[in-house]
PDB file of C-alpha atoms and ligand atoms in Angstrom:
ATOM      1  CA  UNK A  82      30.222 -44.955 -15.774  1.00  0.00           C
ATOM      2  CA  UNK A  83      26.901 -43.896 -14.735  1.00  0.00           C
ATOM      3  CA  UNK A  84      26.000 -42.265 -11.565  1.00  0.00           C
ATOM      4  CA  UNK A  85      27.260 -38.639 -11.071  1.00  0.00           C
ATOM      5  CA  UNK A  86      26.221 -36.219  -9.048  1.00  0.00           C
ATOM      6  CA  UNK A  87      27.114 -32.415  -8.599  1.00  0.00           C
ATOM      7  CA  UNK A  88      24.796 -29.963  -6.317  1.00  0.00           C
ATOM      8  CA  UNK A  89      25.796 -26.668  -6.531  1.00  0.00           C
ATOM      9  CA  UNK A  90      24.734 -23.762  -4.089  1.00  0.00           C
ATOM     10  CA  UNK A  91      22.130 -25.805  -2.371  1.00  0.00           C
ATOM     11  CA  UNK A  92      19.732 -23.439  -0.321  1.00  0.00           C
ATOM     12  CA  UNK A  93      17.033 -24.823   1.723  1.00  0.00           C
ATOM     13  CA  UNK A  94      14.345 -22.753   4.062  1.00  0.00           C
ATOM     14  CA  UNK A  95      11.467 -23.899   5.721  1.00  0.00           C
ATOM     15  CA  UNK A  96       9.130 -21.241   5.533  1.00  0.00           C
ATOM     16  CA  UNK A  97       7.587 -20.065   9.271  1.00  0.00           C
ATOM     17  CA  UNK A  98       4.699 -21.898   9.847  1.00  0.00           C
ATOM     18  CA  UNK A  99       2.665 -18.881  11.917  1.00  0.00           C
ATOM     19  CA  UNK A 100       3.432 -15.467  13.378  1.00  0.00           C
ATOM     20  CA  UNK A 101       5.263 -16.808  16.115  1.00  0.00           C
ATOM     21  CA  UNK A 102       7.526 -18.716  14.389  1.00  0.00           C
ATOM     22  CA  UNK A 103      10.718 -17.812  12.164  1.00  0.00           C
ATOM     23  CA  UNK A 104      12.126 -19.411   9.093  1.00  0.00           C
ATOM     24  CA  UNK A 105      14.274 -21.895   9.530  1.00  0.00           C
ATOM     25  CA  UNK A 106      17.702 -22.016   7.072  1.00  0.00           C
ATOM     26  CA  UNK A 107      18.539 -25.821   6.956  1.00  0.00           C
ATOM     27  CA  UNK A 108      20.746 -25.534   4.399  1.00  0.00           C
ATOM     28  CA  UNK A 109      22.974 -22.623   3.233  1.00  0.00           C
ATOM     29  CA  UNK A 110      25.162 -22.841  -0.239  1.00  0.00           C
ATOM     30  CA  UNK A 111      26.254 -26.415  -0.281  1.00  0.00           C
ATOM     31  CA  UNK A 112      27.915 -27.310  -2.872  1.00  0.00           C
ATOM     32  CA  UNK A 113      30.000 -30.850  -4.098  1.00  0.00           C
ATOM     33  CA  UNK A 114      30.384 -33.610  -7.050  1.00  0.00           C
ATOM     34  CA  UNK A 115      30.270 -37.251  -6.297  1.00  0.00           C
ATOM     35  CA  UNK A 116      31.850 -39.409  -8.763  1.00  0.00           C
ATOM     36  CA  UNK A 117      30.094 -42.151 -10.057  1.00  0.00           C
ATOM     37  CA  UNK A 118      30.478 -45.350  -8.046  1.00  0.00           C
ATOM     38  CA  UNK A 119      31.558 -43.691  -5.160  1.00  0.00           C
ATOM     39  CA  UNK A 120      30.175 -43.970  -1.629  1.00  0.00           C
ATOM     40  CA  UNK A 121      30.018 -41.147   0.628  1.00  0.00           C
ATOM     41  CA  UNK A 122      29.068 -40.811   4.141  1.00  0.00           C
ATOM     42  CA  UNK A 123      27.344 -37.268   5.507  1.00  0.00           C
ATOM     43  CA  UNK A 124      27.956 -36.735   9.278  1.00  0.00           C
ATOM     44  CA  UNK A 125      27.148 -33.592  11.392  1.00  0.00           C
ATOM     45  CA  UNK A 126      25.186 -32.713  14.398  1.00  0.00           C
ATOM     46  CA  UNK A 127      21.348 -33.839  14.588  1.00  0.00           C
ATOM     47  CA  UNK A 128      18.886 -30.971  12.881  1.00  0.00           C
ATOM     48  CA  UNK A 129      22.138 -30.057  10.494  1.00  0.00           C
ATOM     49  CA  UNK A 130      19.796 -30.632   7.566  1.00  0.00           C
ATOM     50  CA  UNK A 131      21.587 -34.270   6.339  1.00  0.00           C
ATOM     51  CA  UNK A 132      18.300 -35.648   5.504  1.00  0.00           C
ATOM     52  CA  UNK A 133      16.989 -32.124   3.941  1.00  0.00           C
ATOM     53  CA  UNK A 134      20.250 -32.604   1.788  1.00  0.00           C
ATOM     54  CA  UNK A 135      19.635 -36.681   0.826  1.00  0.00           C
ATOM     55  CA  UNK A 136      16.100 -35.691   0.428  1.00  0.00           C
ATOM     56  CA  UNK A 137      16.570 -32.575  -2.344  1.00  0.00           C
ATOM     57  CA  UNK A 138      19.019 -34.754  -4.009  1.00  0.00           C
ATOM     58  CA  UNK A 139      16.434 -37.582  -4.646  1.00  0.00           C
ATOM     59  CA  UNK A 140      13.760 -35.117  -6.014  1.00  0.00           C
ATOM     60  CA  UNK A 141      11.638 -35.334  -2.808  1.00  0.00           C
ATOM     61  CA  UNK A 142      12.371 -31.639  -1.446  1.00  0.00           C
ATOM     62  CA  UNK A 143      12.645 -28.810  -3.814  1.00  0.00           C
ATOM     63  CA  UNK A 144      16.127 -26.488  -2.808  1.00  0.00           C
ATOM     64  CA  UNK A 145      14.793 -22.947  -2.349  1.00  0.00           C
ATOM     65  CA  UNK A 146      17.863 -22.128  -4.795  1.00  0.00           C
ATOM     66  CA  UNK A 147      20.646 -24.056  -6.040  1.00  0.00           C
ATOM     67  CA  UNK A 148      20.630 -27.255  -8.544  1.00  0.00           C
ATOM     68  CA  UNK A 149      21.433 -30.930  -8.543  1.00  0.00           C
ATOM     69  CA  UNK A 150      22.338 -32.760 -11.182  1.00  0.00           C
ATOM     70  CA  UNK A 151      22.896 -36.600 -11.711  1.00  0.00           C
ATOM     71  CA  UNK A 152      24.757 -37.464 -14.972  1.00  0.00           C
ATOM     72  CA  UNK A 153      23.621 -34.112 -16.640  1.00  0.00           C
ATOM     73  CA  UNK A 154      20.165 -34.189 -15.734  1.00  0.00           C
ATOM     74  CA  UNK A 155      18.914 -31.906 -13.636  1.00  0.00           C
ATOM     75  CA  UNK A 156      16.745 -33.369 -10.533  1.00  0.00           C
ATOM     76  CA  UNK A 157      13.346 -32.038  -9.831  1.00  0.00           C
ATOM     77  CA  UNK A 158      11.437 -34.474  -9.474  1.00  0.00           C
ATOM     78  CA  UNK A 159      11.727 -38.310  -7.718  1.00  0.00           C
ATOM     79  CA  UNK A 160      13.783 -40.526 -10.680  1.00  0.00           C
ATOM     80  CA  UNK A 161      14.042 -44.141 -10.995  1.00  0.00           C
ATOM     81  CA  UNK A 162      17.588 -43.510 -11.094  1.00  0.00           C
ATOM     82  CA  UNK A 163      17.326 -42.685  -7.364  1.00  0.00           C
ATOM     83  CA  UNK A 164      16.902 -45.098  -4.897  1.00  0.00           C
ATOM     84  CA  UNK A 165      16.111 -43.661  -1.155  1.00  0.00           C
ATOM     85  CA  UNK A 166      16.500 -46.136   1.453  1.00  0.00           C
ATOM     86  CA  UNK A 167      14.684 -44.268   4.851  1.00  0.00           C
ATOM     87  CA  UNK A 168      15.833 -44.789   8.386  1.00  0.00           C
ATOM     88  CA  UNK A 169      12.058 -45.576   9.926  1.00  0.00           C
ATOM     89  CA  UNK A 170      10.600 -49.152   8.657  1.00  0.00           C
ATOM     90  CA  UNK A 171       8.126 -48.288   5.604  1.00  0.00           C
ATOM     91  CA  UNK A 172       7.444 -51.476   5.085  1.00  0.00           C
ATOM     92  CA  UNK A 173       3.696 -52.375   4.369  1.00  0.00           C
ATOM     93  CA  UNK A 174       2.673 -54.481   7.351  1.00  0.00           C
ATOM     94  CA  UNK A 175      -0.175 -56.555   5.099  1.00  0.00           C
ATOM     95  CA  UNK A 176       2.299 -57.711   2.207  1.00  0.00           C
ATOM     96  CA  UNK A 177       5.184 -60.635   1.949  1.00  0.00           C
ATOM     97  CA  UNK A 178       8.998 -59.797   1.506  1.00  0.00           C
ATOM     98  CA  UNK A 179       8.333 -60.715  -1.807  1.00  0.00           C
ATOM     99  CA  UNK A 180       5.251 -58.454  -2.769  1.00  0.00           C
ATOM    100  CA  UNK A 181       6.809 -55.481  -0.883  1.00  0.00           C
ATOM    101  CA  UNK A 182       9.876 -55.882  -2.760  1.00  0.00           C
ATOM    102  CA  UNK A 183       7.924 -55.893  -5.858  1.00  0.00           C
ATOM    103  CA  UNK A 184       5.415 -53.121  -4.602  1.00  0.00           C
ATOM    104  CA  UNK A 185       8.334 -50.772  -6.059  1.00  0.00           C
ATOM    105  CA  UNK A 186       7.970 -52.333  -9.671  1.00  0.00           C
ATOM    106  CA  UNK A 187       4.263 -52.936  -9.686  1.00  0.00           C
ATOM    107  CA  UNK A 188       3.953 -49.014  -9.086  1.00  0.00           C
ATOM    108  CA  UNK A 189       6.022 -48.670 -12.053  1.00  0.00           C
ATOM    109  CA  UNK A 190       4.242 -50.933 -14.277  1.00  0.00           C
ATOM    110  CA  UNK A 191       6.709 -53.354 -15.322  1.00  0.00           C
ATOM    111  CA  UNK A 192       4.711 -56.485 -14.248  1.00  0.00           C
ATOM    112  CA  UNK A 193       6.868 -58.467 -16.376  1.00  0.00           C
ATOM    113  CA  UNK A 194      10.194 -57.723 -14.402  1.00  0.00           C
ATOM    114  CA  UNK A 195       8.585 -59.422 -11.640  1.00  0.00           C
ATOM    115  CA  UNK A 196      10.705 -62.760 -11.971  1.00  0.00           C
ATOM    116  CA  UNK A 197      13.272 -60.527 -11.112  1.00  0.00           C
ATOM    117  CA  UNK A 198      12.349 -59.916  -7.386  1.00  0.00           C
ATOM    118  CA  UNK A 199      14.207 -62.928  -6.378  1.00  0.00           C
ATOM    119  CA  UNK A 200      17.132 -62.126  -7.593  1.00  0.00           C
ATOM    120  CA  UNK A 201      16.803 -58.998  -5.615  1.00  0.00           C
ATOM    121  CA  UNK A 202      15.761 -61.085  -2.643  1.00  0.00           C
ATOM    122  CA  UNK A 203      19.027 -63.301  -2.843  1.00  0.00           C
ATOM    123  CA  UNK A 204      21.323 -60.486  -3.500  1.00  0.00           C
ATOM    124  CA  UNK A 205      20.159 -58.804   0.280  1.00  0.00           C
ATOM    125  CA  UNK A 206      20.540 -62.087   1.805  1.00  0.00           C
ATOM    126  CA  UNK A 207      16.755 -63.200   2.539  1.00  0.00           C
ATOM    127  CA  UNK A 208      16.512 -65.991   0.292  1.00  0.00           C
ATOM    128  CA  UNK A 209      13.450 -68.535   2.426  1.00  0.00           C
ATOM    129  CA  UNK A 210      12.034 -65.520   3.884  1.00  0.00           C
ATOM    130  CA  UNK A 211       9.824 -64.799   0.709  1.00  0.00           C
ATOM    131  CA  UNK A 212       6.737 -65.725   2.183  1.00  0.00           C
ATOM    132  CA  UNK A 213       7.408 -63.558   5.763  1.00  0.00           C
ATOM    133  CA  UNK A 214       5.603 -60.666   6.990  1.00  0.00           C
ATOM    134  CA  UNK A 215       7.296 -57.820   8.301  1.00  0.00           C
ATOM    135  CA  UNK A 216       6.453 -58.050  11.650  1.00  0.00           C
ATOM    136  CA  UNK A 217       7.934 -61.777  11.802  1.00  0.00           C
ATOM    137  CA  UNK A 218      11.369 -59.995  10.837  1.00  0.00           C
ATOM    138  CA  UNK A 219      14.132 -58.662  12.561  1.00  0.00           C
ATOM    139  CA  UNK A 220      15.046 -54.681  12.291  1.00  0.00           C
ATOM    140  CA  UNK A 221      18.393 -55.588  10.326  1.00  0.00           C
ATOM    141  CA  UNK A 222      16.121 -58.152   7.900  1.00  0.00           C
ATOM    142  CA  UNK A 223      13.586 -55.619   7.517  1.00  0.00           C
ATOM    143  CA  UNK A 224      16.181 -52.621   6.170  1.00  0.00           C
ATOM    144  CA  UNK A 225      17.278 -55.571   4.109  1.00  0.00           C
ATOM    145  CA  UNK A 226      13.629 -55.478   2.731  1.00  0.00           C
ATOM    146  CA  UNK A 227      13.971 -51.767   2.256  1.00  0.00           C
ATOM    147  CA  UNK A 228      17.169 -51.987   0.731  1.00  0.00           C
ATOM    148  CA  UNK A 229      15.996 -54.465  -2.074  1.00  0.00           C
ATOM    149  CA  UNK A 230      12.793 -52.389  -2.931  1.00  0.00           C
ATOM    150  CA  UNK A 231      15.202 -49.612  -3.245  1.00  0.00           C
ATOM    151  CA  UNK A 232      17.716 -51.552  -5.817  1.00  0.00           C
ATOM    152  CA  UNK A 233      14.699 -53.199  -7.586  1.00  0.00           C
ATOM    153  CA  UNK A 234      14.337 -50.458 -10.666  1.00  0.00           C
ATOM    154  CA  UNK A 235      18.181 -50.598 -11.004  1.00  0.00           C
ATOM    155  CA  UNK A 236      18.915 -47.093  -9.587  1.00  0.00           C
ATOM    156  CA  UNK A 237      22.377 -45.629 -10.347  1.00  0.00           C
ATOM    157  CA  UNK A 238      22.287 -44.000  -7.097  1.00  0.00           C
ATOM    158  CA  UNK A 239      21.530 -45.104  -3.812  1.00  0.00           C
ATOM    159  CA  UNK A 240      20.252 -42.635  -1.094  1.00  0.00           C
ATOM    160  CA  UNK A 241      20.308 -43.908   2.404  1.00  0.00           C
ATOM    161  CA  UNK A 242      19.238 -42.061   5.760  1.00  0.00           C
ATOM    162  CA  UNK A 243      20.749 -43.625   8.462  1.00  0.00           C
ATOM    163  CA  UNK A 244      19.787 -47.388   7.600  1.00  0.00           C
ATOM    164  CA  UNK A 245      21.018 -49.372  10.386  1.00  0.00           C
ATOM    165  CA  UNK A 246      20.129 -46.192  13.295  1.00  0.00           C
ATOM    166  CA  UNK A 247      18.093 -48.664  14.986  1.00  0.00           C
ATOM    167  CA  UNK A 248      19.833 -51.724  14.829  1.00  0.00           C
ATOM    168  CA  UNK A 249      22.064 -53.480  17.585  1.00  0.00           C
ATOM    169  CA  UNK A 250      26.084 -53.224  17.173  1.00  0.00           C
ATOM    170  CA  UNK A 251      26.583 -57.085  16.164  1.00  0.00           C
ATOM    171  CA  UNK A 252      23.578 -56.999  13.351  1.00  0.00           C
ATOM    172  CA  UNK A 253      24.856 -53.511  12.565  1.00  0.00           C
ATOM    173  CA  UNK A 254      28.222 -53.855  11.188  1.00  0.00           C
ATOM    174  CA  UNK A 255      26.913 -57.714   9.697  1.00  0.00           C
ATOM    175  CA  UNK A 256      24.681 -55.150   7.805  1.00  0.00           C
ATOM    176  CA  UNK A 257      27.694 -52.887   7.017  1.00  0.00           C
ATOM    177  CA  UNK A 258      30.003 -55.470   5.516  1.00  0.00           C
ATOM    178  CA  UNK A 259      27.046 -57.078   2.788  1.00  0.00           C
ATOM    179  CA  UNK A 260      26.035 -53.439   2.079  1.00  0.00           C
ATOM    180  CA  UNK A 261      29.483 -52.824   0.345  1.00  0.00           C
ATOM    181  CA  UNK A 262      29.251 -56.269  -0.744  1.00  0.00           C
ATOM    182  CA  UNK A 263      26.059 -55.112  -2.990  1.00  0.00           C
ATOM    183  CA  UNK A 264      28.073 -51.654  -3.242  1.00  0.00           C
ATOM    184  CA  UNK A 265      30.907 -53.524  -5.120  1.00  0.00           C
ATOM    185  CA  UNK A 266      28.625 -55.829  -7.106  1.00  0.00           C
ATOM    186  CA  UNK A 267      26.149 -52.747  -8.638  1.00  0.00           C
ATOM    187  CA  UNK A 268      28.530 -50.820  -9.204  1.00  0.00           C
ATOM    188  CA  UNK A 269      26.392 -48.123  -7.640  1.00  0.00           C
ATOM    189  CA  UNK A 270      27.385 -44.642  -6.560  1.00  0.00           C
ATOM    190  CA  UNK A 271      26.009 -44.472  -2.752  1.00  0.00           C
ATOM    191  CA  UNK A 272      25.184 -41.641  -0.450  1.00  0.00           C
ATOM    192  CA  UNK A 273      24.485 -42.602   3.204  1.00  0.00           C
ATOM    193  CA  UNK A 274      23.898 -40.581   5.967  1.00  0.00           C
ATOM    194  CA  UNK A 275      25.242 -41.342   9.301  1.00  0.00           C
ATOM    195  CA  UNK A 276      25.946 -40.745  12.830  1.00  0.00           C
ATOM    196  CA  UNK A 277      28.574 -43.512  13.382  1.00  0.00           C
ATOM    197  CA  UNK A 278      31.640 -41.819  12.552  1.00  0.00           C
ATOM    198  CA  UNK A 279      33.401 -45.451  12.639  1.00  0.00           C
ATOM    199  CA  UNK A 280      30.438 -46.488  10.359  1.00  0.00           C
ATOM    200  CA  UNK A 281      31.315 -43.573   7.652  1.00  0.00           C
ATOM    201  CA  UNK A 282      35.194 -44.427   7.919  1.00  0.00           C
ATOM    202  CA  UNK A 283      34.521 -48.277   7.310  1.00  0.00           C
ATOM    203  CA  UNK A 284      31.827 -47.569   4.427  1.00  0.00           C
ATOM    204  CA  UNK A 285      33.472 -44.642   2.505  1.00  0.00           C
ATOM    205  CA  UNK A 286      35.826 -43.361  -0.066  1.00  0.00           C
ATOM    206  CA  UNK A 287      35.041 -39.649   1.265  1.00  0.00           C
ATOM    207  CA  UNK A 288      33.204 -38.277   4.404  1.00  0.00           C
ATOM    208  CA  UNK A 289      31.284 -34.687   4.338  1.00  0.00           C
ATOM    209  CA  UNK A 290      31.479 -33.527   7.452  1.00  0.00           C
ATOM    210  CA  UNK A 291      28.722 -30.638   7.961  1.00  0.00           C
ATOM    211  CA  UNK A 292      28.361 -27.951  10.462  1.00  0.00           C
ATOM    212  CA  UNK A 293      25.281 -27.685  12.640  1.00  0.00           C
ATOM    213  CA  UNK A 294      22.215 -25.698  10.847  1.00  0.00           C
ATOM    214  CA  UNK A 295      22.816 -23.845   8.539  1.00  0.00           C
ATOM    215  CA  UNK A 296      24.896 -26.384   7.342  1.00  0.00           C
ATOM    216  CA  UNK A 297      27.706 -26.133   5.008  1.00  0.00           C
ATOM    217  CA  UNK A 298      29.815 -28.538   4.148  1.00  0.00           C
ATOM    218  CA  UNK A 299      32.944 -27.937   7.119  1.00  0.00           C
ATOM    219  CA  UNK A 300      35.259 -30.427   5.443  1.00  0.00           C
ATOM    220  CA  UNK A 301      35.663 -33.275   2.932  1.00  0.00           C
ATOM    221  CA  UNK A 302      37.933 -36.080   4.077  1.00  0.00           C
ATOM    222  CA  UNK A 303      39.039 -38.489   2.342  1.00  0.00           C
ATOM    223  CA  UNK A 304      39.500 -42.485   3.571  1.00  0.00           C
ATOM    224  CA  UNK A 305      42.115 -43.892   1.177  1.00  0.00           C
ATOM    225  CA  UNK A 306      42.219 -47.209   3.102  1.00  0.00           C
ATOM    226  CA  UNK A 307      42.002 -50.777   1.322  1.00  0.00           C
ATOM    227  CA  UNK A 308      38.969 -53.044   1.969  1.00  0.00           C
ATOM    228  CA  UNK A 309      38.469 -55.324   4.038  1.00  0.00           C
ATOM    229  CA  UNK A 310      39.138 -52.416   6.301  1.00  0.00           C
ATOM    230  CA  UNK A 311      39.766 -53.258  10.119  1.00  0.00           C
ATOM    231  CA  UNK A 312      38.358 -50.919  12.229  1.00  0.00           C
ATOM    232  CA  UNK A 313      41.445 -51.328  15.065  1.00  0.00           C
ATOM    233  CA  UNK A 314      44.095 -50.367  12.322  1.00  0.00           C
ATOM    234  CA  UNK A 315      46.030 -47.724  13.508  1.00  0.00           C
ATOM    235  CA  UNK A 316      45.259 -45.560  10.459  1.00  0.00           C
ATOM    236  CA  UNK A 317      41.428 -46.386  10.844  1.00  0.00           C
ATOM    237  CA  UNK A 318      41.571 -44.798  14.000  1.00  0.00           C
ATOM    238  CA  UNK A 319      43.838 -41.877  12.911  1.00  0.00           C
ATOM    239  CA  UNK A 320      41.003 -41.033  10.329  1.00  0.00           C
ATOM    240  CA  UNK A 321      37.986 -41.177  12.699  1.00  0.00           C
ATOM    241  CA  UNK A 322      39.809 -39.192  15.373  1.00  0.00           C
ATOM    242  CA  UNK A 323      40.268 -36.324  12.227  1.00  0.00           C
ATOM    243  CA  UNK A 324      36.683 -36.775  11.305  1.00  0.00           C
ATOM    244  CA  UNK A 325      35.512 -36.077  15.372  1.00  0.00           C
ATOM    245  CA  UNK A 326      38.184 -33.300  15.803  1.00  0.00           C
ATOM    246  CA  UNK A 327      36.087 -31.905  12.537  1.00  0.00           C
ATOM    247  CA  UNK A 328      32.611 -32.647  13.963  1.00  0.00           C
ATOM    248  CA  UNK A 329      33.767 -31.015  17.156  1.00  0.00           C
ATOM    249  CA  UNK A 330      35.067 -27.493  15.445  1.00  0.00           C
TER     250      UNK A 330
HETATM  251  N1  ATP B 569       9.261 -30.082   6.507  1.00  0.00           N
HETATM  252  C1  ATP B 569       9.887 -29.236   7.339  1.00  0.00           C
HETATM  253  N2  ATP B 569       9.302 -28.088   7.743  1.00  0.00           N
HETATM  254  C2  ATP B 569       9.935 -27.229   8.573  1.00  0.00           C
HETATM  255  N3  ATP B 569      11.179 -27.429   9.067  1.00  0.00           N
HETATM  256  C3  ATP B 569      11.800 -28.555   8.700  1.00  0.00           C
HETATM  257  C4  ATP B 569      11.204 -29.526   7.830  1.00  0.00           C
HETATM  258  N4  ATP B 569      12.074 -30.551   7.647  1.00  0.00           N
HETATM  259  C5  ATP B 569      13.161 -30.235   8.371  1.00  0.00           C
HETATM  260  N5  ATP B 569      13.011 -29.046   9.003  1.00  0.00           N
HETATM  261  C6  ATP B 569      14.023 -28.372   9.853  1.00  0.00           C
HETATM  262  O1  ATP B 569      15.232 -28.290   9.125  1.00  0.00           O
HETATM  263  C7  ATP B 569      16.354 -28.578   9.980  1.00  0.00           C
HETATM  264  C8  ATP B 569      17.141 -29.737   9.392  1.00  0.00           C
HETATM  265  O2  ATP B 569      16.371 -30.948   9.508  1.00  0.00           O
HETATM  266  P1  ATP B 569      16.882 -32.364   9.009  1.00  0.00           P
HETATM  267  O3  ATP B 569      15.832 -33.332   9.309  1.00  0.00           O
HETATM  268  O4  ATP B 569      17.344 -32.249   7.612  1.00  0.00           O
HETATM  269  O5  ATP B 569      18.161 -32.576   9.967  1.00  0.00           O
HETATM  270  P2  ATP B 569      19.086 -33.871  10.141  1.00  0.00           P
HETATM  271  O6  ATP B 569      20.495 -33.402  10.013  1.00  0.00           O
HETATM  272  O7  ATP B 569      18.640 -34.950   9.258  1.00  0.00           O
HETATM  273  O8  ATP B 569      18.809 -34.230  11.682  1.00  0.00           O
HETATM  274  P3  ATP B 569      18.851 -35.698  12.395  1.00  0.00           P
HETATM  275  O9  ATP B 569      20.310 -36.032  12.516  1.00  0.00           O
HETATM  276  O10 ATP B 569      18.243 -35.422  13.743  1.00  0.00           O
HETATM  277  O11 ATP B 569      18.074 -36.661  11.571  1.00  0.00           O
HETATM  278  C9  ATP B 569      15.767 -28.828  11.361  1.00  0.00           C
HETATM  279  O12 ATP B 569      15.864 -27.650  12.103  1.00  0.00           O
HETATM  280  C10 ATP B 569      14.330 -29.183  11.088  1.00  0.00           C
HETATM  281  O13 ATP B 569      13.512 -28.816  12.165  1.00  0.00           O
HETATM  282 MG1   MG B 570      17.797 -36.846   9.605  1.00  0.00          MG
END
């Protein structure tokens, strides 16, 4: 199976932008493997450096030391293997579902894929919406949007930064349940971040729980519970009350 990844002494800092300023360490020797299919959730305090993290490990931020690799190859630069799903709308306000969805092929060339965008439109659950424009959408249909464009070149990994931040509770965990739907279906090795700690402990296999900047990795927990998973089960809660008491230190 496809879609490994191992970082190893991840260092990340932002230079000072004047005199008056100091470097700032986001990130100081994080290190992990993620096995392929797996979905993992990162949690820890806001300014922790989770999206620094998602962001080095698709490519778009270069790690002032330390490597990632995904299935052997060593990440430098943004892959089609990658998908990155980001937490603001990037939709482009002027173009349909359909032609943003296929914005993310078109850039690669591959004109003749383009039959394929409605599979990828059916598979995120916005089959008859085609012909919309963003702004006639709803925040959970537009991530929808951005999750398609992000699937459409067949990634082995998907990246997500907090995809459903801005969305209302009901829409939110609707979103939740078809995104491991597509998890299960791809066969894809996800990496969200998150700071819903019930979100993380209904989505993932493992949680990385990091400290507040600069952030290590504090603890790696493990949710060994079956799917469905019902988020009153006694051992749900047992599991998000660990993954607080980590958070809290
Ligand atoms: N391009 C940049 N230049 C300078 N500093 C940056 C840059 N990007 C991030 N930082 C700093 O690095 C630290 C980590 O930022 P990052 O955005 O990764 O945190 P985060 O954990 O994603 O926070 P949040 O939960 O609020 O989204 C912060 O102190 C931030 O100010
Ligand atoms: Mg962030």
């Amino acid at each position: 199976m496809v879609g490994s990844i191992s970082f190893h002494n991840i260092r990340k800092i932002f230079p000072a932008q004047d005199e008056q300023h100091s470097d700032v360490e986001a990130l100081s020797q994080i290190s992990a493997t993620i096995n392929p299919g797996e979905f993992i959730s990162l949690v820890g305090p806001s300014g922790s450096g989770k999206t620094t993290l998602l962001r080095i490990l698709a490519g778009l931020e270069t790690a002032t030391s330390g490597t990632v690799t995904i299935d052997d190859h060593e990440i430098e630069k943004p892959s089609r293997k990658v998908g990155f799903v980001f937490q603001e709308a990037t939709l482009y306000p002027w173009l349909t579902v359909y032609e943003n969805i296929a914005l993310g092929l078109r850039l690669n060339k591959e004109k003749e894929r383009l039959p394929e965008v409605n599979d990828y439109i059916e598979l995120v659950g916005l089959k008859g919406f085609e012909k919309a424009y963003p702004h006639n959408l709803s925040g959970g249909m537009q991530q929808r949007v951005n999750i398609a464009r992000a699937l459409i070149n067949n990634p082995d990994v998907l990246l997500l930064d907090e995809p459903f931040g801005a969305l209302d509770a009901f829409t939110r965990s609707k979103m939740q349940n078809d995104l491991i739907d597509i998890w299960q279906k791809r066969h894809i090795t996800m990496v969200m971040v998150t700071h819903d700690v019930e979100e993380a402990v209904f989505l993932s296999n493992r949680i990385f729980a990091m400290t507040p900047r600069p952030a290590i990795i504090k603890d790696i927990i493990p949710v060994d519970l079956k799917r469905p998973r019902l988020r009153d089960a006694p051992e749900f809660i047992g599991i998000k009350e660990k993954v607080l008491h980590t958070l809290n230190f």
